[in-house]
XYZ file of C-alpha atoms in Angstrom:
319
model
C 45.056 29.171 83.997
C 48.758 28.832 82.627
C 47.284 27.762 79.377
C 45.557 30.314 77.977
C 48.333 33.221 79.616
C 50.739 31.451 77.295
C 48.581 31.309 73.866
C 48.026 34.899 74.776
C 51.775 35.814 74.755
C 52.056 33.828 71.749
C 49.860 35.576 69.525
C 51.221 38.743 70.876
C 55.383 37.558 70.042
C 53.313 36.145 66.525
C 51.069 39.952 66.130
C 54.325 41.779 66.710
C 56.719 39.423 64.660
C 54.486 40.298 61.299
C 53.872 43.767 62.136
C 58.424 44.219 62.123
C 58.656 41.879 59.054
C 56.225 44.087 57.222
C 57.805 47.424 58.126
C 61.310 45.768 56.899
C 60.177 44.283 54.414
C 58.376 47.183 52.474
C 60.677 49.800 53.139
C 62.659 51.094 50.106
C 66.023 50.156 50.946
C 67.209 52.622 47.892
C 65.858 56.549 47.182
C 63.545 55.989 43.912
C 62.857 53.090 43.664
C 59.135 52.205 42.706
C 57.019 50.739 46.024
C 55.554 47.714 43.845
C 59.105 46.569 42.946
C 59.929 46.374 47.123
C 56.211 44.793 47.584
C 55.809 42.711 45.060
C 59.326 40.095 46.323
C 58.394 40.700 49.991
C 54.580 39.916 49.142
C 56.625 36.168 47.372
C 58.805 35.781 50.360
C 55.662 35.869 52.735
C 53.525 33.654 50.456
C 56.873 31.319 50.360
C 56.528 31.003 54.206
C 52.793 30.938 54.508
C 52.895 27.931 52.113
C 53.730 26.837 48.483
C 50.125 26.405 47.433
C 49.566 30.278 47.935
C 52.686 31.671 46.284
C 51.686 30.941 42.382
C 48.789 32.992 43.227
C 49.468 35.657 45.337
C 52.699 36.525 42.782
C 50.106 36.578 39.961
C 47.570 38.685 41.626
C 50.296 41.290 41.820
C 51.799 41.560 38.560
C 48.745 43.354 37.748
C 50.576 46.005 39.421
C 53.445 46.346 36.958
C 50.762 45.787 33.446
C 51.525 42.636 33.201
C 48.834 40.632 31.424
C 46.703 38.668 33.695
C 45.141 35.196 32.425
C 41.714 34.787 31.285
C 39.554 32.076 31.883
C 38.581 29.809 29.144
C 35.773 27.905 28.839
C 36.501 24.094 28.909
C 35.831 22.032 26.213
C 33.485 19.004 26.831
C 34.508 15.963 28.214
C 34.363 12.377 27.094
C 31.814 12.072 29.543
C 29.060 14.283 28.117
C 29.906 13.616 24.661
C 29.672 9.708 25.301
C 25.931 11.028 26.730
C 24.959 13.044 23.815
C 26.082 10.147 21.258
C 23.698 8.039 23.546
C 20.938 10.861 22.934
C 21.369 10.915 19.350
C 21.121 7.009 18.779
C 17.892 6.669 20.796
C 16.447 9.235 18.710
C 17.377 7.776 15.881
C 15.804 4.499 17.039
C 12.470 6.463 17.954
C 12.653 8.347 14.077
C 13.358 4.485 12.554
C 10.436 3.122 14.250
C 8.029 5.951 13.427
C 8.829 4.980 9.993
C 8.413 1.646 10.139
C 5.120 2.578 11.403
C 4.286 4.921 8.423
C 5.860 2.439 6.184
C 2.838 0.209 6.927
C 0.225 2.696 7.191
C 1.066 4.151 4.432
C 0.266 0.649 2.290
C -2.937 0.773 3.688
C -3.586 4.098 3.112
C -2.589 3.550 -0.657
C -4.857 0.381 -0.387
C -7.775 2.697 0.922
C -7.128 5.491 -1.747
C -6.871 3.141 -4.671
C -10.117 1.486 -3.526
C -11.956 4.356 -3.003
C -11.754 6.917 -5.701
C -13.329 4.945 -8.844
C -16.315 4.790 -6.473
C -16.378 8.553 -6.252
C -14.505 9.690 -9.649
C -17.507 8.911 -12.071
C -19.920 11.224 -9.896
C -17.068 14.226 -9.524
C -16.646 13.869 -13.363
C -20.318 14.042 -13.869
C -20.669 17.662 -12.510
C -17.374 18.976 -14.149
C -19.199 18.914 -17.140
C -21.237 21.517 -15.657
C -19.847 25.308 -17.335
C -18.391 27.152 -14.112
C -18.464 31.045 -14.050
C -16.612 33.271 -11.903
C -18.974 35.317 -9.615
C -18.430 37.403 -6.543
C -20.031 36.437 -3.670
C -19.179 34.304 -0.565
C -17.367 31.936 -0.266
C -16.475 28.741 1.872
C -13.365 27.016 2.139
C -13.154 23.335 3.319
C -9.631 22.993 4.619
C -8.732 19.261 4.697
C -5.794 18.401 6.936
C -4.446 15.687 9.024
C -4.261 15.365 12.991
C -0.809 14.862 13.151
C 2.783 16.501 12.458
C 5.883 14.993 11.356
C 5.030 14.727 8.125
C 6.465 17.817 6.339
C 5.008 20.659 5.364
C 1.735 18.626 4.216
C -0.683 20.776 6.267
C 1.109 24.317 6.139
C 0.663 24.305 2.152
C -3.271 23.462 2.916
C -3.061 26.361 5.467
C -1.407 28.753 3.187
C -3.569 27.990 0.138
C -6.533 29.209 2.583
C -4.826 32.057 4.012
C -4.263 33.557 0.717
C -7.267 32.464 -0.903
C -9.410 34.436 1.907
C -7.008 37.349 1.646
C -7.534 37.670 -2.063
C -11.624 36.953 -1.547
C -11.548 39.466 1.382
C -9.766 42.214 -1.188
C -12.834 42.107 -3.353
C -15.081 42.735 -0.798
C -16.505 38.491 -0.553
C -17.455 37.245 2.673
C -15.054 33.754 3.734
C -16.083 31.261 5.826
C -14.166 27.948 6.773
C -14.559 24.321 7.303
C -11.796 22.938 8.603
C -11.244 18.482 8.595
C -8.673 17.483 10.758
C -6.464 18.884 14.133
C -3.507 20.813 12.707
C -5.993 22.865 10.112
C -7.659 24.183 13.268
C -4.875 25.114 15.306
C -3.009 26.799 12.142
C -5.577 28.883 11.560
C -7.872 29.471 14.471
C -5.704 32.266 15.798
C -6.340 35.003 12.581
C -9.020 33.338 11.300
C -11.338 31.315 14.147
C -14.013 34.102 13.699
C -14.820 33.037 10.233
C -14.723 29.140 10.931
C -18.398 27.506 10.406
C -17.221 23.994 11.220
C -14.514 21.823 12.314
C -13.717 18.034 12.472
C -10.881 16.962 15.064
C -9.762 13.123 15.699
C -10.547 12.090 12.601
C -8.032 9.553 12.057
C -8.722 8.055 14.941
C -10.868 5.360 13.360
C -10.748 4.364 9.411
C -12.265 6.914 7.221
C -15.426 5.679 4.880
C -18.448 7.533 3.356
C -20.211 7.603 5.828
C -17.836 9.995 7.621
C -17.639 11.832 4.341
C -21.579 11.837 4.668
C -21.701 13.932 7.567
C -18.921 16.409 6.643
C -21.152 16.772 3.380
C -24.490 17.026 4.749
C -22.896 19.969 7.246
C -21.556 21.790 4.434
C -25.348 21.284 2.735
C -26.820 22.883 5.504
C -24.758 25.468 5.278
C -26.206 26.368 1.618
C -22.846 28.064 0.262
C -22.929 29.867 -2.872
C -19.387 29.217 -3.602
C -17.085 26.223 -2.542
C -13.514 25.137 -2.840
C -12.065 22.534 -1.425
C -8.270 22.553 -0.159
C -6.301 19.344 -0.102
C -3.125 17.782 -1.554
C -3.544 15.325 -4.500
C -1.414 12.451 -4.394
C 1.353 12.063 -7.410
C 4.101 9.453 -5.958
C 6.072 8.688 -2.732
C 7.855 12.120 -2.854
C 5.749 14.277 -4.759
C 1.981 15.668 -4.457
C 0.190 19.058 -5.235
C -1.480 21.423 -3.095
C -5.239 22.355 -4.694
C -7.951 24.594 -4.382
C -10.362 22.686 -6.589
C -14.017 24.262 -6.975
C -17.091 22.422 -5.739
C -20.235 23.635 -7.791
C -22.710 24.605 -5.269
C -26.509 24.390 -5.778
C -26.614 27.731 -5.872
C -24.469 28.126 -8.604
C -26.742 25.170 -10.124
C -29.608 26.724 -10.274
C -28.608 30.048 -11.798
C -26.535 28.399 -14.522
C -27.958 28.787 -18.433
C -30.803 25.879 -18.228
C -29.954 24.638 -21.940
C -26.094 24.266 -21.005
C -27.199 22.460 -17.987
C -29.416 20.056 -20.464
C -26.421 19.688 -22.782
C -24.422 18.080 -19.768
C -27.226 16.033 -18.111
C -28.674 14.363 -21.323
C -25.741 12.316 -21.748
C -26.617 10.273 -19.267
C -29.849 8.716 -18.331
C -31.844 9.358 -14.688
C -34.610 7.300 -13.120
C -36.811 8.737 -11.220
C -35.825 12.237 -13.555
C -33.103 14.440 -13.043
C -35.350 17.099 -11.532
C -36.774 14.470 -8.775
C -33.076 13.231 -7.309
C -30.505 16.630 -8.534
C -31.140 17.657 -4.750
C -30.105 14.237 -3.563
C -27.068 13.895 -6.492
C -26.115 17.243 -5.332
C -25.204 15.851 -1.444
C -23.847 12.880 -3.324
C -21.560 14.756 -5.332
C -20.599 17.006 -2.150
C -19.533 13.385 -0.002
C -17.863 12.275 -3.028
C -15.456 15.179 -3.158
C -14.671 15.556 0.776
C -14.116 11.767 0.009
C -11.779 11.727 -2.739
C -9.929 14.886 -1.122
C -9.183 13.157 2.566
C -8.427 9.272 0.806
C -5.584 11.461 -1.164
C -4.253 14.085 1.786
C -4.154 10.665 3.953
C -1.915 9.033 1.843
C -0.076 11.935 0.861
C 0.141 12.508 5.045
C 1.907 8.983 5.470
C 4.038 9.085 2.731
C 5.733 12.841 3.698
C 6.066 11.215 7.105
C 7.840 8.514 5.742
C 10.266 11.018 4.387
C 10.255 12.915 7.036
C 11.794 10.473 9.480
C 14.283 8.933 7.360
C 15.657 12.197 6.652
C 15.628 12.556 10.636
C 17.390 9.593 10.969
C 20.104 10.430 8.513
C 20.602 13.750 10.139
């Protein structure tokens, strides 16, 4: 029981010890004299006793009292640490950007391979029905959007995307009805939000396996069915590595066909010779000429895809 009596009377001597040190302490000992300049070196004579660690901060805390500026915090700068991890970052991007255009690099040759292949089989058909006279008329109209279905390649598909966007919104000013077919994934989701209401078909995955005519086939024969009066297709034509055009070419519809002057339509056709007779197979040439063009148009916005891409990630690299 002696134990705890004398930690008792300890903490009393202790209790009243700081209670007289404060009351001498923080008297003025001269008539006008300021109270912070008696607190402030009693406060640094306590902290000096309480410990050396708490002085520094105690005797800033209280300058505040005489306007004294107080420090503000600064934000560190980084440390070798994180910028030793970022470095790391950046170089394993730029190994994922070099590889992606490694990869390009050699789709891209077959892609060229493909193109170069494939448009003397559907040139002499396209050039065929551009001998046709073409007449603006009002009327509707259907756009076939050709895009890719994947980014990182520029702004290949937003050009295809605008060229629609604006070609609907100057149709839609004169009062012609717009619909949309739409080849490839980043067509659809570019424009399905303001436009999905006037889409009449759409292609996804196409790249998936290697495009041929007969793919082009069933794009055409859907756009057939469809029995547009007016047509345009949207793509980018290939020029080199680093260059290529954004198009709206027309596509002379049957429609169109069949209401154009019947002796200009001779003057074309008799050039060349039919058998069975023009009249028996112009129904047939007609879906032809529509698989041609969706042809022609993807073979050059492929290549055109694989070479921006190829761009694209070297730039990505560099930067």
């Amino acid at each position: 029981m002696e134990q705890p009596m004398r930690s008792g009377r300890r903490k009393l001597k202790i209790h009243s010890w700081l209670k007289q040190f404060c009351v001498e302490s923080f008297r003025p000992k001269q008539p006008g004299l300021h109270f912070a300049s008696c607190i402030i070196p009693s406060l640094k004579m306590f902290a000096g006793m309480m410990g050396r660690r708490a002085a520094p901060v105690m005797a800033q805390r209280m300058q505040g009292l005489q306007g004294a500026p107080q420090e503000v915090q600064a934000r560190s700068v980084a440390t070798l640490k994180t910028l030793s991890l970022r470095m790391r970052s950046i170089k394993n991007m730029q190994k994922i950007t070099k590889a992606m255009k490694m990869v390009a690099t050699a789709k891209f040759k077959k892609d060229q391979a493909r193109m170069e292949g494939g448009l003397p089989f559907a040139t002499p058909v396209m050039n065929l029905f551009q001998r046709l006279p073409t007449e603006e008329k009002s009327g509707p109209i259907t756009y076939v959007a050709v895009t890719s279905d994947k980014g990182l390649c520029g702004g290949v598909n937003s050009q295809v995307a605008k060229q629609v966007r604006s070609g609907i919104a100057e149709e839609e000013a004169k009062g012609n009805a717009c619909k949309i077919m739409v080849i490839g994934g980043k067509g659809v989701s570019g424009m399905k939000r303001l436009y999905g209401d006037r889409f009449s078909s759409s292609f996804e995955e196409v790249s998936k396996m290697p495009f041929n005519f007969a793919t082009a086939s069933i794009m055409a024969e859907r756009l057939a069915v469809s029995k547009p009066t007016r047509a345009k297709i949207v793509s980018n034509n290939f020029k080199s590595m680093v260059a290529y055009d954004t198009v709206a070419a027309h596509t002379l519809t049957v429609d169109e066909a069949h209401t154009m002057d019947k002796s200009e339509w001779t003057k074309a056709m008799d050039v060349y010779s039919f058998e069975p007779s023009i009249y028996e197979v112009w129904e047939d040439l007609h879906e032809f000429y529509y698989g041609c063009s969706i042809y022609a148009a993807y073979l050059q916005s492929a290549t055109v895809e694989t070479a921006q891409r190829m761009s694209a990630m070297e730039n990505a690299s560099k930067n």
